Coordinates of N, CA and C in Angstrom, one line a residue:
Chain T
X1 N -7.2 -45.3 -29.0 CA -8.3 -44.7 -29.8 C -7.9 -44.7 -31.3
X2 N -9.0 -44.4 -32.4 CA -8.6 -44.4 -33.4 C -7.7 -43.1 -33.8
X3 N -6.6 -43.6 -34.6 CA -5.4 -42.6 -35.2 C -5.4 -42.5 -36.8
X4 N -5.3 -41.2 -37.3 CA -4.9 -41.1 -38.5 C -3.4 -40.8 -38.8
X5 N -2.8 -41.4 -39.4 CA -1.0 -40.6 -39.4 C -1.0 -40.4 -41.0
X6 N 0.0 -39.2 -40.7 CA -0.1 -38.7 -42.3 C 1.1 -38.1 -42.4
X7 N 1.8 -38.8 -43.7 CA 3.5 -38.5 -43.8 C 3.7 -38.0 -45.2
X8 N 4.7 -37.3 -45.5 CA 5.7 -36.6 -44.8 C 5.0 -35.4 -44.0
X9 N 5.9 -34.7 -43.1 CA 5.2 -33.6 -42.1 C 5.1 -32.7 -43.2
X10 N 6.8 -32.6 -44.3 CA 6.8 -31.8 -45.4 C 7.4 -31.8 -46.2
X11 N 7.6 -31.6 -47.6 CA 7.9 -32.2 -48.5 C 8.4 -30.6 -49.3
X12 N 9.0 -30.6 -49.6 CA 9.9 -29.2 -50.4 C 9.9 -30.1 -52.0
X13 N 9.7 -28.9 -52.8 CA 9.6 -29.3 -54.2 C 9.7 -28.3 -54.8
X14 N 10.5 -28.6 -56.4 CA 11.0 -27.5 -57.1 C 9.5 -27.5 -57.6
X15 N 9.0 -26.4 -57.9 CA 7.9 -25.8 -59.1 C 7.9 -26.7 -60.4
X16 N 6.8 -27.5 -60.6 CA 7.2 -28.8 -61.7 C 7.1 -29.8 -61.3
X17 N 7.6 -30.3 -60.3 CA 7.5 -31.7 -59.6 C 6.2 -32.1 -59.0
X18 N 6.1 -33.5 -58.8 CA 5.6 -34.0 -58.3 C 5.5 -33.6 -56.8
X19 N 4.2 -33.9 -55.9 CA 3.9 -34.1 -54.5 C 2.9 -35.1 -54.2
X20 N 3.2 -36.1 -53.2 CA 2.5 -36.8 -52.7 C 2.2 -37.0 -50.9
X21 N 1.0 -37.2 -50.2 CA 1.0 -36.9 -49.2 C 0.2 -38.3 -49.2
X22 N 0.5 -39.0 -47.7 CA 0.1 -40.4 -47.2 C -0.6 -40.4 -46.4
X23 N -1.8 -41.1 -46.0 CA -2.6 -41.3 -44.4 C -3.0 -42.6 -44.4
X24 N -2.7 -43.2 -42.7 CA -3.0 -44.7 -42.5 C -3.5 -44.4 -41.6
X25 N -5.0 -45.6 -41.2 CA -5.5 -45.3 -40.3 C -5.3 -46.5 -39.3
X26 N -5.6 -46.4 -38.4 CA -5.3 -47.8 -37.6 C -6.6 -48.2 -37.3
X27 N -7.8 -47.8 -38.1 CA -9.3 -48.8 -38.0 C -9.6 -48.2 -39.5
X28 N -10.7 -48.9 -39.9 CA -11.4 -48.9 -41.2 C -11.9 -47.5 -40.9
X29 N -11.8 -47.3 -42.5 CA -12.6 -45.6 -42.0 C -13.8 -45.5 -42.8
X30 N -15.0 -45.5 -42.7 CA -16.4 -45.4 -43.4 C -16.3 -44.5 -44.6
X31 N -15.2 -43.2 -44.8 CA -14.6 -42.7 -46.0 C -13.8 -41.8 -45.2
X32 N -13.1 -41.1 -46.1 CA -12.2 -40.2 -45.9 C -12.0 -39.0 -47.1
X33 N -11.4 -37.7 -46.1 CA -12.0 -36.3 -47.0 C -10.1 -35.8 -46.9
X34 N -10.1 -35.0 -48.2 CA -9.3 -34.2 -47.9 C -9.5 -32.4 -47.6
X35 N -8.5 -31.7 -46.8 CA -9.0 -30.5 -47.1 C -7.6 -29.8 -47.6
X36 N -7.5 -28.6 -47.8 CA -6.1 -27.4 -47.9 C -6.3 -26.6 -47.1
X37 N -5.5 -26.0 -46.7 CA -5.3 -25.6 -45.7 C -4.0 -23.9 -46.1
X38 N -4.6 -22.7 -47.0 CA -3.2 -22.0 -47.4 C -2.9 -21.5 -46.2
X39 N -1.6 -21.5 -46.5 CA -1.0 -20.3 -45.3 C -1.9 -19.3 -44.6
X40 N -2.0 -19.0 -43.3 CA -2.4 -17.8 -42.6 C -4.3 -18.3 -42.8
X41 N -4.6 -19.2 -44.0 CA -5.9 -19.7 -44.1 C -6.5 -20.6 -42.7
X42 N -7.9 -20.8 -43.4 CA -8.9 -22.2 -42.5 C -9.0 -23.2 -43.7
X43 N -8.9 -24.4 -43.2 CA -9.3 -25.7 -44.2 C -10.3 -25.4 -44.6
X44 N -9.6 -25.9 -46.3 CA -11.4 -25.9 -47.0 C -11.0 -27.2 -47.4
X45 N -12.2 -27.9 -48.0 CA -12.6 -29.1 -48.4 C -12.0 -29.4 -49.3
X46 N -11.9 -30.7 -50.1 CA -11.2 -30.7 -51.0 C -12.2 -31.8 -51.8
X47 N -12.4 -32.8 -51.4 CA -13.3 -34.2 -51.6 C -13.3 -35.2 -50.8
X48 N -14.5 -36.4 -51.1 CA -14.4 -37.1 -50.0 C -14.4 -38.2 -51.0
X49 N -13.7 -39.6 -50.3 CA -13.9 -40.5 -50.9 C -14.7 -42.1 -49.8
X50 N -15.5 -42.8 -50.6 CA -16.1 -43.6 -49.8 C -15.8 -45.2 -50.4
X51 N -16.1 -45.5 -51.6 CA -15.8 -46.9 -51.7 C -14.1 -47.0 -51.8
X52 N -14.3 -48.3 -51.4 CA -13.1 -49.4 -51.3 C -12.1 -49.6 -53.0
X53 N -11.1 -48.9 -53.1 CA -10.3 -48.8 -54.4 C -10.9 -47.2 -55.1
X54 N -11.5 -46.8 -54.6 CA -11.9 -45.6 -55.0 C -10.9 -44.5 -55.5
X55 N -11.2 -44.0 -57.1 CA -10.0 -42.8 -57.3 C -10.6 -42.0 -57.7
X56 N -10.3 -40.8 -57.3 CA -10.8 -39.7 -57.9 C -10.0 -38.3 -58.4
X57 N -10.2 -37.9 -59.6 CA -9.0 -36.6 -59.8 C -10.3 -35.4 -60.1
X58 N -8.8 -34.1 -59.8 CA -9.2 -33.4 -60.0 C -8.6 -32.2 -60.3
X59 N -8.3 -31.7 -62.2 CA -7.5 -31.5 -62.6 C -6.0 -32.1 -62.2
X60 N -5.4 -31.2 -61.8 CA -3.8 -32.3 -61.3 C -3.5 -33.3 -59.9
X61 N -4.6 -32.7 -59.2 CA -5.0 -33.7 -58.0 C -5.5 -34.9 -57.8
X62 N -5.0 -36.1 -57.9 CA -5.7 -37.8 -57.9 C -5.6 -38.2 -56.1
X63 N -6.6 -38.3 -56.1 CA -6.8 -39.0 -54.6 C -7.1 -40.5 -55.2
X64 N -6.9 -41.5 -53.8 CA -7.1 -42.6 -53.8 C -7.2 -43.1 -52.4
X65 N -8.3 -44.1 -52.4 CA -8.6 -44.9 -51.2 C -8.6 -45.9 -51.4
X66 N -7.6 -46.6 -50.5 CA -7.1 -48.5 -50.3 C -8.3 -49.2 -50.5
X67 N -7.9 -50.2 -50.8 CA -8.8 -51.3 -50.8 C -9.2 -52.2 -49.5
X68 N -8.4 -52.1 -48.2 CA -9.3 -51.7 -47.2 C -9.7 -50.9 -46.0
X69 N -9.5 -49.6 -46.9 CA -10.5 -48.4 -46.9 C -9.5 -48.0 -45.1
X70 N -8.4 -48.2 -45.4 CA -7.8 -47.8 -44.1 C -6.3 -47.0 -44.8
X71 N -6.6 -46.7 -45.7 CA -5.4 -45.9 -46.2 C -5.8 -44.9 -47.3
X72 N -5.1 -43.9 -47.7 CA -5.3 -42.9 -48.9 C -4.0 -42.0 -48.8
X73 N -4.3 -41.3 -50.3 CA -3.3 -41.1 -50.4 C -3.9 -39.7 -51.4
X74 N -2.9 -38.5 -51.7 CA -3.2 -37.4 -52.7 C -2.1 -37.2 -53.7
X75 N -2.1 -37.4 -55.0 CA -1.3 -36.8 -55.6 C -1.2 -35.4 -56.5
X76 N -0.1 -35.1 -56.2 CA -0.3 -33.7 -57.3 C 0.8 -33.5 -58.4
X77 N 0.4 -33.6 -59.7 CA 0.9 -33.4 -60.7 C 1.7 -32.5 -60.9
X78 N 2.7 -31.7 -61.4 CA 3.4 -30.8 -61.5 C 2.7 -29.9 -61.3
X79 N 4.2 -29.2 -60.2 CA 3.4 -28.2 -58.9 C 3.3 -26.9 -59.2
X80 N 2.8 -26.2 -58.6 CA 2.3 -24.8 -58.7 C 2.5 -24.1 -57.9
X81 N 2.8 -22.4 -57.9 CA 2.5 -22.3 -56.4 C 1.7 -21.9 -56.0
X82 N 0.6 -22.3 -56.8 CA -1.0 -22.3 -56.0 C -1.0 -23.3 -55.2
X83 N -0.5 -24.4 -55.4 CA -0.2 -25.6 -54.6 C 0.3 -25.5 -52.9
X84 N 0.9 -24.3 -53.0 CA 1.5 -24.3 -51.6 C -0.1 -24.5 -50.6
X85 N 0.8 -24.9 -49.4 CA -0.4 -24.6 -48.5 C -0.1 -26.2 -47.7
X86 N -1.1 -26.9 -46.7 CA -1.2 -27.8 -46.1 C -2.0 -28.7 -46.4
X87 N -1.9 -29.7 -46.9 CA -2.9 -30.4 -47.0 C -3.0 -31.9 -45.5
X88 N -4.2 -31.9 -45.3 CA -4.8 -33.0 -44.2 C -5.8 -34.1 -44.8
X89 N -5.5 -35.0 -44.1 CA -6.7 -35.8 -44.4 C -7.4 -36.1 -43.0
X90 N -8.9 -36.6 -43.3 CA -9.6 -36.7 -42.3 C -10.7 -37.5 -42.2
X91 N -11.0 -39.2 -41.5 CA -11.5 -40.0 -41.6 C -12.6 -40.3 -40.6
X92 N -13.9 -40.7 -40.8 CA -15.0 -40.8 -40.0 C -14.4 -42.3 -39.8
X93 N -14.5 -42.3 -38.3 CA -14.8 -43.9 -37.8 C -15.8 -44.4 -37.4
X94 N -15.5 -44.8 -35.8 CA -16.7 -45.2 -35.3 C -17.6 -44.3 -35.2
X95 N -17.7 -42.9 -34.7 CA -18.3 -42.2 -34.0 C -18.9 -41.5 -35.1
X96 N -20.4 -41.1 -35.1 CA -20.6 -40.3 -36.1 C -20.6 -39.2 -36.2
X97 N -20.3 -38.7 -35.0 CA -19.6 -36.7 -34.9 C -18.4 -36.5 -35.1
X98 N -17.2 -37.4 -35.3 CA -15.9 -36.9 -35.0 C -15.4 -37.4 -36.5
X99 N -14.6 -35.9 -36.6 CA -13.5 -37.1 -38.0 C -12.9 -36.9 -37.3
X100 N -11.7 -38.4 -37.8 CA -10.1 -38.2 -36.8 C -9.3 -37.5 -38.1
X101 N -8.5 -36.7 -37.6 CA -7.4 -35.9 -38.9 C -6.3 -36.2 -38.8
X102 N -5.7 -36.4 -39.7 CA -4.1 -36.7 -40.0 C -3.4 -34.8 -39.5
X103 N -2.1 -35.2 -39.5 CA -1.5 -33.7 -38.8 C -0.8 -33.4 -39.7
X104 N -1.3 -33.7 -41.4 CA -0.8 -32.5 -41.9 C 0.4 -32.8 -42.8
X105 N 0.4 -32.5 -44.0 CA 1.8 -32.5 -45.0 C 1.8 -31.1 -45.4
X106 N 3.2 -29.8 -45.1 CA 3.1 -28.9 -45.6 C 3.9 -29.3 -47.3
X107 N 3.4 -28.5 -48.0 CA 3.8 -28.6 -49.7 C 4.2 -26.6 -49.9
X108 N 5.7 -27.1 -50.0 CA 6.8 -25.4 -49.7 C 7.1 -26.1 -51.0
X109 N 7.2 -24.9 -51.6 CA 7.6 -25.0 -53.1 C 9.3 -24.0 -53.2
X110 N 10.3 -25.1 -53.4 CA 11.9 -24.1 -53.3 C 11.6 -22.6 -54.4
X111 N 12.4 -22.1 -53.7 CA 12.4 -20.6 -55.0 C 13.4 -21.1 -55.7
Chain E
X1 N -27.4 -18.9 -48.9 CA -26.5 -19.7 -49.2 C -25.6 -19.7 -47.6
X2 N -24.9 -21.2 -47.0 CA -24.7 -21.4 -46.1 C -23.6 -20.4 -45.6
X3 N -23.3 -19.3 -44.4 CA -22.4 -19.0 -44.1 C -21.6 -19.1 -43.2
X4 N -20.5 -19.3 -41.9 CA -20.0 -19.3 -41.2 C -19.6 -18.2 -40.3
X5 N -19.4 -17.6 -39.5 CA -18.8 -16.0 -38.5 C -18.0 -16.4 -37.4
X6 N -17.0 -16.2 -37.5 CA -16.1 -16.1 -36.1 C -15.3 -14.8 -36.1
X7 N -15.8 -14.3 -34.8 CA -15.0 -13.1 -34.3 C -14.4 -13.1 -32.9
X8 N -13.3 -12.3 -32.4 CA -12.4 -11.7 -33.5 C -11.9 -12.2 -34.7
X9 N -11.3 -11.4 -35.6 CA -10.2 -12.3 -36.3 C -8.7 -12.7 -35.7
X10 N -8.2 -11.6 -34.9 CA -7.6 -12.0 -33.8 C -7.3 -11.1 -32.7
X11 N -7.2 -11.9 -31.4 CA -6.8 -11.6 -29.9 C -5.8 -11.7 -29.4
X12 N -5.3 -10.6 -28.4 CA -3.9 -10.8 -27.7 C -4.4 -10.5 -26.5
X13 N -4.3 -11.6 -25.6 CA -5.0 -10.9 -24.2 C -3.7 -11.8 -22.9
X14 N -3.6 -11.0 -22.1 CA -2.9 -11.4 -21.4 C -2.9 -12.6 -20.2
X15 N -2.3 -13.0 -19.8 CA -2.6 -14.6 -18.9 C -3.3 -14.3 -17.8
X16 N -4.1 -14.9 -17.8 CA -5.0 -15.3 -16.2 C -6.2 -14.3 -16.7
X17 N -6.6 -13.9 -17.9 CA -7.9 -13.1 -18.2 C -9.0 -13.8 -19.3
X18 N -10.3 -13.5 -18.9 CA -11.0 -14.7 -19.5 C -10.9 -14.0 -21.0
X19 N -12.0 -15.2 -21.5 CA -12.0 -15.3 -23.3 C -13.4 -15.9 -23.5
X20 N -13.8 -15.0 -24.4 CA -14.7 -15.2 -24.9 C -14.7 -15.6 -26.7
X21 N -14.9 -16.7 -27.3 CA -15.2 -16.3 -28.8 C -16.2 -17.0 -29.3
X22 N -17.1 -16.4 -30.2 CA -18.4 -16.5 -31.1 C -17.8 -16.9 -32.4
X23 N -19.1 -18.1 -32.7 CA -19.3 -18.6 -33.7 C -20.5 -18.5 -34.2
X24 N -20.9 -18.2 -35.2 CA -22.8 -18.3 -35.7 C -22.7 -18.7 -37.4
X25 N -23.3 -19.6 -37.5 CA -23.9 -20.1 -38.7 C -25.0 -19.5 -39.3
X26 N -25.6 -19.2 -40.6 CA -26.5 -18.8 -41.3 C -26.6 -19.9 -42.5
X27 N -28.2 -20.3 -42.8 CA -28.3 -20.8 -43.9 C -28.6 -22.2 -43.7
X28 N -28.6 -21.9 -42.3 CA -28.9 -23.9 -41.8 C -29.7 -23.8 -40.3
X29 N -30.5 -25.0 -40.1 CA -30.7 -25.4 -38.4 C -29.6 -26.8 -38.0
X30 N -30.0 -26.2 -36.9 CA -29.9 -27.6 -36.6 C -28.7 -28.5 -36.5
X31 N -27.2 -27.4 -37.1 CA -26.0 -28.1 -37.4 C -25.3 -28.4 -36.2
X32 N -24.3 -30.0 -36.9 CA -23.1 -29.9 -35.9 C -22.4 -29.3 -35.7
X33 N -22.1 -28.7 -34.9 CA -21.0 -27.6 -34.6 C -19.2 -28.1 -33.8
X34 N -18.3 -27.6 -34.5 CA -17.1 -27.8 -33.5 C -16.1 -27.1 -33.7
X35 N -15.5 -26.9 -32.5 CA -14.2 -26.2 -32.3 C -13.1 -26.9 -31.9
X36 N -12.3 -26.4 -32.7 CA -10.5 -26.8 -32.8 C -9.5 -25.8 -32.8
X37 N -8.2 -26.3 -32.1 CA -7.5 -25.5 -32.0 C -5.9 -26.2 -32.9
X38 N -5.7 -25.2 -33.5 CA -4.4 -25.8 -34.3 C -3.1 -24.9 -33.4
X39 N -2.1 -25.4 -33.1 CA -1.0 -24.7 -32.8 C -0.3 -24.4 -34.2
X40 N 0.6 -23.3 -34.1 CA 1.4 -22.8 -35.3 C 2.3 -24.4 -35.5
X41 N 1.8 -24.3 -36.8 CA 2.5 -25.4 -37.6 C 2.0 -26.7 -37.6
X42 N 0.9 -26.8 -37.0 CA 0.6 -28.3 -36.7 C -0.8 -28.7 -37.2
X43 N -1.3 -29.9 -36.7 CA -2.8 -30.3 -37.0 C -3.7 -29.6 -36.2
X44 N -5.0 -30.3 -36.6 CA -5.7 -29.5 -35.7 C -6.6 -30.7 -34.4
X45 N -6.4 -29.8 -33.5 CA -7.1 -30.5 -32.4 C -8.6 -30.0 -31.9
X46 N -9.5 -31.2 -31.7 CA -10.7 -31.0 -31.8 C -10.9 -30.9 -30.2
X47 N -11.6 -29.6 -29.8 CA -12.1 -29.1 -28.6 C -13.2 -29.6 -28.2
X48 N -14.4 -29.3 -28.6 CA -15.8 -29.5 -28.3 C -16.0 -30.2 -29.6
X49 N -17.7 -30.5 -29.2 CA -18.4 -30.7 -30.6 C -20.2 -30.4 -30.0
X50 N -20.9 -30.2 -30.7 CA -22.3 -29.7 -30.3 C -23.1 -30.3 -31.3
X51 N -24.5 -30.9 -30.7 CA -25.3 -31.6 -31.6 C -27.0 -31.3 -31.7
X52 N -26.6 -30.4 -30.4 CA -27.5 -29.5 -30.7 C -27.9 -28.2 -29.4
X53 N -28.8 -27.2 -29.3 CA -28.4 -26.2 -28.0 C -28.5 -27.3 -27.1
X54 N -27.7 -26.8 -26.1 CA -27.2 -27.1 -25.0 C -26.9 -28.7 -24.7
X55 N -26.0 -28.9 -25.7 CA -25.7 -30.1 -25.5 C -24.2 -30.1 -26.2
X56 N -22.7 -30.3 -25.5 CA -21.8 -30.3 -25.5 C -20.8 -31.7 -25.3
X57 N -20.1 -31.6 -26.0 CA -19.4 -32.8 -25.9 C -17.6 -32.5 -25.8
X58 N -16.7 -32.6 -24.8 CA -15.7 -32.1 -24.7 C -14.6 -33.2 -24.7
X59 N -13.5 -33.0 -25.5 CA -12.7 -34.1 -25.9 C -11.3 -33.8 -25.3
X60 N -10.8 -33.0 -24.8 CA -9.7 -32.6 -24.2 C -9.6 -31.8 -22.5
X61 N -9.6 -32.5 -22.0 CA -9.6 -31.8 -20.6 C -8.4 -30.1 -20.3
X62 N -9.2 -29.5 -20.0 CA -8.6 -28.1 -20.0 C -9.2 -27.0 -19.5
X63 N -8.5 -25.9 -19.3 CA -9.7 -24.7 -18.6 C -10.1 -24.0 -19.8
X64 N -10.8 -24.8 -20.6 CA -11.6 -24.3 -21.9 C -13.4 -24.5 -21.5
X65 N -14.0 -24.1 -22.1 CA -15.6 -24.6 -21.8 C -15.9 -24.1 -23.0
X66 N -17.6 -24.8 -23.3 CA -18.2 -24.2 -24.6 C -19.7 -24.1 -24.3
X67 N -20.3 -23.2 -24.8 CA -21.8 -23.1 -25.0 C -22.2 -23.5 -25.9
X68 N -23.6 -23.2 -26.3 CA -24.7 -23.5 -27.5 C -25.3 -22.5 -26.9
X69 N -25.8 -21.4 -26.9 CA -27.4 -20.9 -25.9 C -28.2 -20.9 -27.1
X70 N -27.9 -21.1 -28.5 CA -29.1 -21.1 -29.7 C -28.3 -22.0 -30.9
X71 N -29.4 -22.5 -31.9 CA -29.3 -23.5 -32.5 C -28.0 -23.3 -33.5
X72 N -27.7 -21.8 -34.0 CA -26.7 -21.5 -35.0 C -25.8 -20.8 -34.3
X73 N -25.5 -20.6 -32.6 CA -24.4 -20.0 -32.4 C -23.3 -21.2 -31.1
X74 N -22.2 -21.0 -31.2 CA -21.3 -21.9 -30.5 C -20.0 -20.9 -29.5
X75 N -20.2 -21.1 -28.6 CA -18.9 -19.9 -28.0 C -18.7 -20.5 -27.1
X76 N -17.0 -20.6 -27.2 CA -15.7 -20.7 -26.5 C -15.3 -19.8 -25.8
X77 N -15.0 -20.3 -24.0 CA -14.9 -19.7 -23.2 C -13.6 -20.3 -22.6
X78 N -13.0 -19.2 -21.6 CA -12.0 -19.1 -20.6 C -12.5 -18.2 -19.6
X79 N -12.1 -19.1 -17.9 CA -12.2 -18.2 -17.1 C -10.7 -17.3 -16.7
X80 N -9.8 -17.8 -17.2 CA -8.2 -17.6 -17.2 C -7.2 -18.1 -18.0
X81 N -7.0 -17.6 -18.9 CA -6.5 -18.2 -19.9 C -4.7 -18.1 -19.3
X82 N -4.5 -19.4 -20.1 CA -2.9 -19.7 -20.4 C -2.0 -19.8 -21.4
X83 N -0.7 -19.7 -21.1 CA 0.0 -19.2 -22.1 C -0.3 -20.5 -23.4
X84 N -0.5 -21.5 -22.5 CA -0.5 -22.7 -23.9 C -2.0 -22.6 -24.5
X85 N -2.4 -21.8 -23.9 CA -4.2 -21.4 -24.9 C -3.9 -20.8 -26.1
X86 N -2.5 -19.7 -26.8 CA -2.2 -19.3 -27.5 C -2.5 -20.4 -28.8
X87 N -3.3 -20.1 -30.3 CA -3.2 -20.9 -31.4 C -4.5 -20.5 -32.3
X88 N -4.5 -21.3 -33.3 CA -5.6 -20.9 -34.1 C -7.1 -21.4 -33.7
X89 N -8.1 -20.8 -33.1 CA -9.5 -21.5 -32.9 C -10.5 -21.4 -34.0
X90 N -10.6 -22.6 -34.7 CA -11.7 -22.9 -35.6 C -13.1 -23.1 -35.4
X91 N -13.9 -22.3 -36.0 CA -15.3 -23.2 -35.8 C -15.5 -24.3 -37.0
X92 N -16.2 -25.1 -36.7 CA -16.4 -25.9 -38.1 C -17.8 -26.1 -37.8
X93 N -18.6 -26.4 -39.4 CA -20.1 -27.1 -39.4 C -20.1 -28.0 -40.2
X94 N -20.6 -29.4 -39.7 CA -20.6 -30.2 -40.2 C -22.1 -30.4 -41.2
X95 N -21.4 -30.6 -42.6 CA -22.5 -30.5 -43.5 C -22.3 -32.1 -43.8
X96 N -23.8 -32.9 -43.4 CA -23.4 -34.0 -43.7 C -24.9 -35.0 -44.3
X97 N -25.1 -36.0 -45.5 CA -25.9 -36.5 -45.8 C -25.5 -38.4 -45.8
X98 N -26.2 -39.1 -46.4 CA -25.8 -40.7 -46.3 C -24.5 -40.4 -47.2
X99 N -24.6 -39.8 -48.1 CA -23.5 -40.2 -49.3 C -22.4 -39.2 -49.0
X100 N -22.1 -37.6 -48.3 CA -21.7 -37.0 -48.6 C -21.5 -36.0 -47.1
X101 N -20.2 -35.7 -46.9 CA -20.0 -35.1 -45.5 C -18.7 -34.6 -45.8
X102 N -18.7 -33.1 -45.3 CA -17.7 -31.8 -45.6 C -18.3 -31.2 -44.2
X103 N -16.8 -30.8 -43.8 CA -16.7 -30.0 -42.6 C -16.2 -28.7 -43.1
X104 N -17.0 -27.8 -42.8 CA -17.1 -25.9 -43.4 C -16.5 -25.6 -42.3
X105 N -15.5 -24.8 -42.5 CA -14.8 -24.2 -41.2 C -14.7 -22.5 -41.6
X106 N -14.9 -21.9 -40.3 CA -15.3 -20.3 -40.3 C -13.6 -19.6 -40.4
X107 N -13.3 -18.4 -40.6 CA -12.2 -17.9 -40.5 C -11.1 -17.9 -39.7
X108 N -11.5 -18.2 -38.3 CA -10.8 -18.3 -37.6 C -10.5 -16.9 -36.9
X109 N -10.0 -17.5 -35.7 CA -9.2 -16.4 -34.8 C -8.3 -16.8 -34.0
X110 N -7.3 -16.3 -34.0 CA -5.7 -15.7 -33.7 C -5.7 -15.6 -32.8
X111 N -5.4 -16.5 -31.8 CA -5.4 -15.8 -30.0 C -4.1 -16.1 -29.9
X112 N -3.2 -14.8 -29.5 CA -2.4 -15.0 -28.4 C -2.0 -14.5 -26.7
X113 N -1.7 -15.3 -26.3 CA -1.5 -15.1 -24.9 C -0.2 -14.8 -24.0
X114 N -0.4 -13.6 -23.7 CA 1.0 -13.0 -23.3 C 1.5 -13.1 -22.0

């Protein structure tokens, strides 16, 4: 069936640094959404992206969707610790009830 | 303005006793509805999904079951629950148009099983 994989599981970073989290799908995905996820929280949304090269920012957050539309990716500019929390990604395929979801990059900021 | 409800916020109930949890939307008809269970630390896994009363769609074989009995409520059932039923159960609503689809997810509740 269709799979989303999303790497690193987790990524430790001083306060300041950069974070980046990855998702590959192993079928075309009609678009793909991110959500956060804070500690002890429920995912909230984050944005979706649908065409093919597609970037989109937001404040320090740049998403990007491959060119064929079977990969994306999140970046985050110098971190915060609002930043903590989980981020997922999550891709409509075939089916038009299901997203399939990546399992997750936690973003732990070192003290 | 659209809302989400899941209660409890969390459960401790012991093994081999059933479970009941509620989900109800406000602000909408007619939505897709689904439940997921995340284990501590992990992704989330998609339980059911509903597309409209009484019509269920189950993606994991388990002693889980789901209702619809009305358009904005969704409840997750056990007739005996097990220790590996312990994790986070989400409801989500799928808010979705041609251009534009976000899954709302309700607060959640905390089941553990002792």
């Amino acid at each position: 069936g269709q799979q989303v994989m999303q790497i690193p599981q987790y990524q430790h970073v001083q306060e300041g640094e950069d974070f980046t989290t990855y998702c590959n799908s192993s079928t075309t995905l009609s678009n793909i959404q991110w959500y956060k996820q804070r500690p002890g929280g429920h995912p909230v949304f984050l944005i979706q992206l649908v065409k093919s090269g597609e970037v989109k920012k937001q404040k320090r957050l740049t998403f990007q969707f491959g060119e064929a539309k079977k990969n994306s990716s999140l970046h985050i500019t110098a971190t915060q610790t609002t930043d903590v929390g989980t981020y997922f990604c999550a891709g409509w395929g075939d089916s038009n009830y299901q997203l399939i979801w990546g399992a997750g990059t936690k973003l732990i900021i070192k003290p | 303005s659209q809302t989400i409800h899941q209660w409890p916020a969390t459960l401790v109930q012991p093994v081999g006793s059933p479970l009941s949890l509620e989900c109800t939307v406000e602000g909408t008809s007619n939505p897709n509805l689904y439940w997921y269970r995340q284990a501590a630390g992990r992704g989330l896994q998609l339980l059911f999904y509903s597309v409209g009363i009484g019509q269920i769609s189950s993606e994991v074989p388990q002693n889980l079951s789901a209702s619809r009995p009305q358009d904005r409520q969704f409840i997750l059932s056990s007739k005996k629950l097990l220790l590996s039923d312990s994790g986070f159960y989400l409801c989500a609503w799928h808010v979705g148009t041609a251009s534009y689809n976000e899954q709302f997810f309700g607060p959640g509740t905390r089941l553990t099983v002792l």
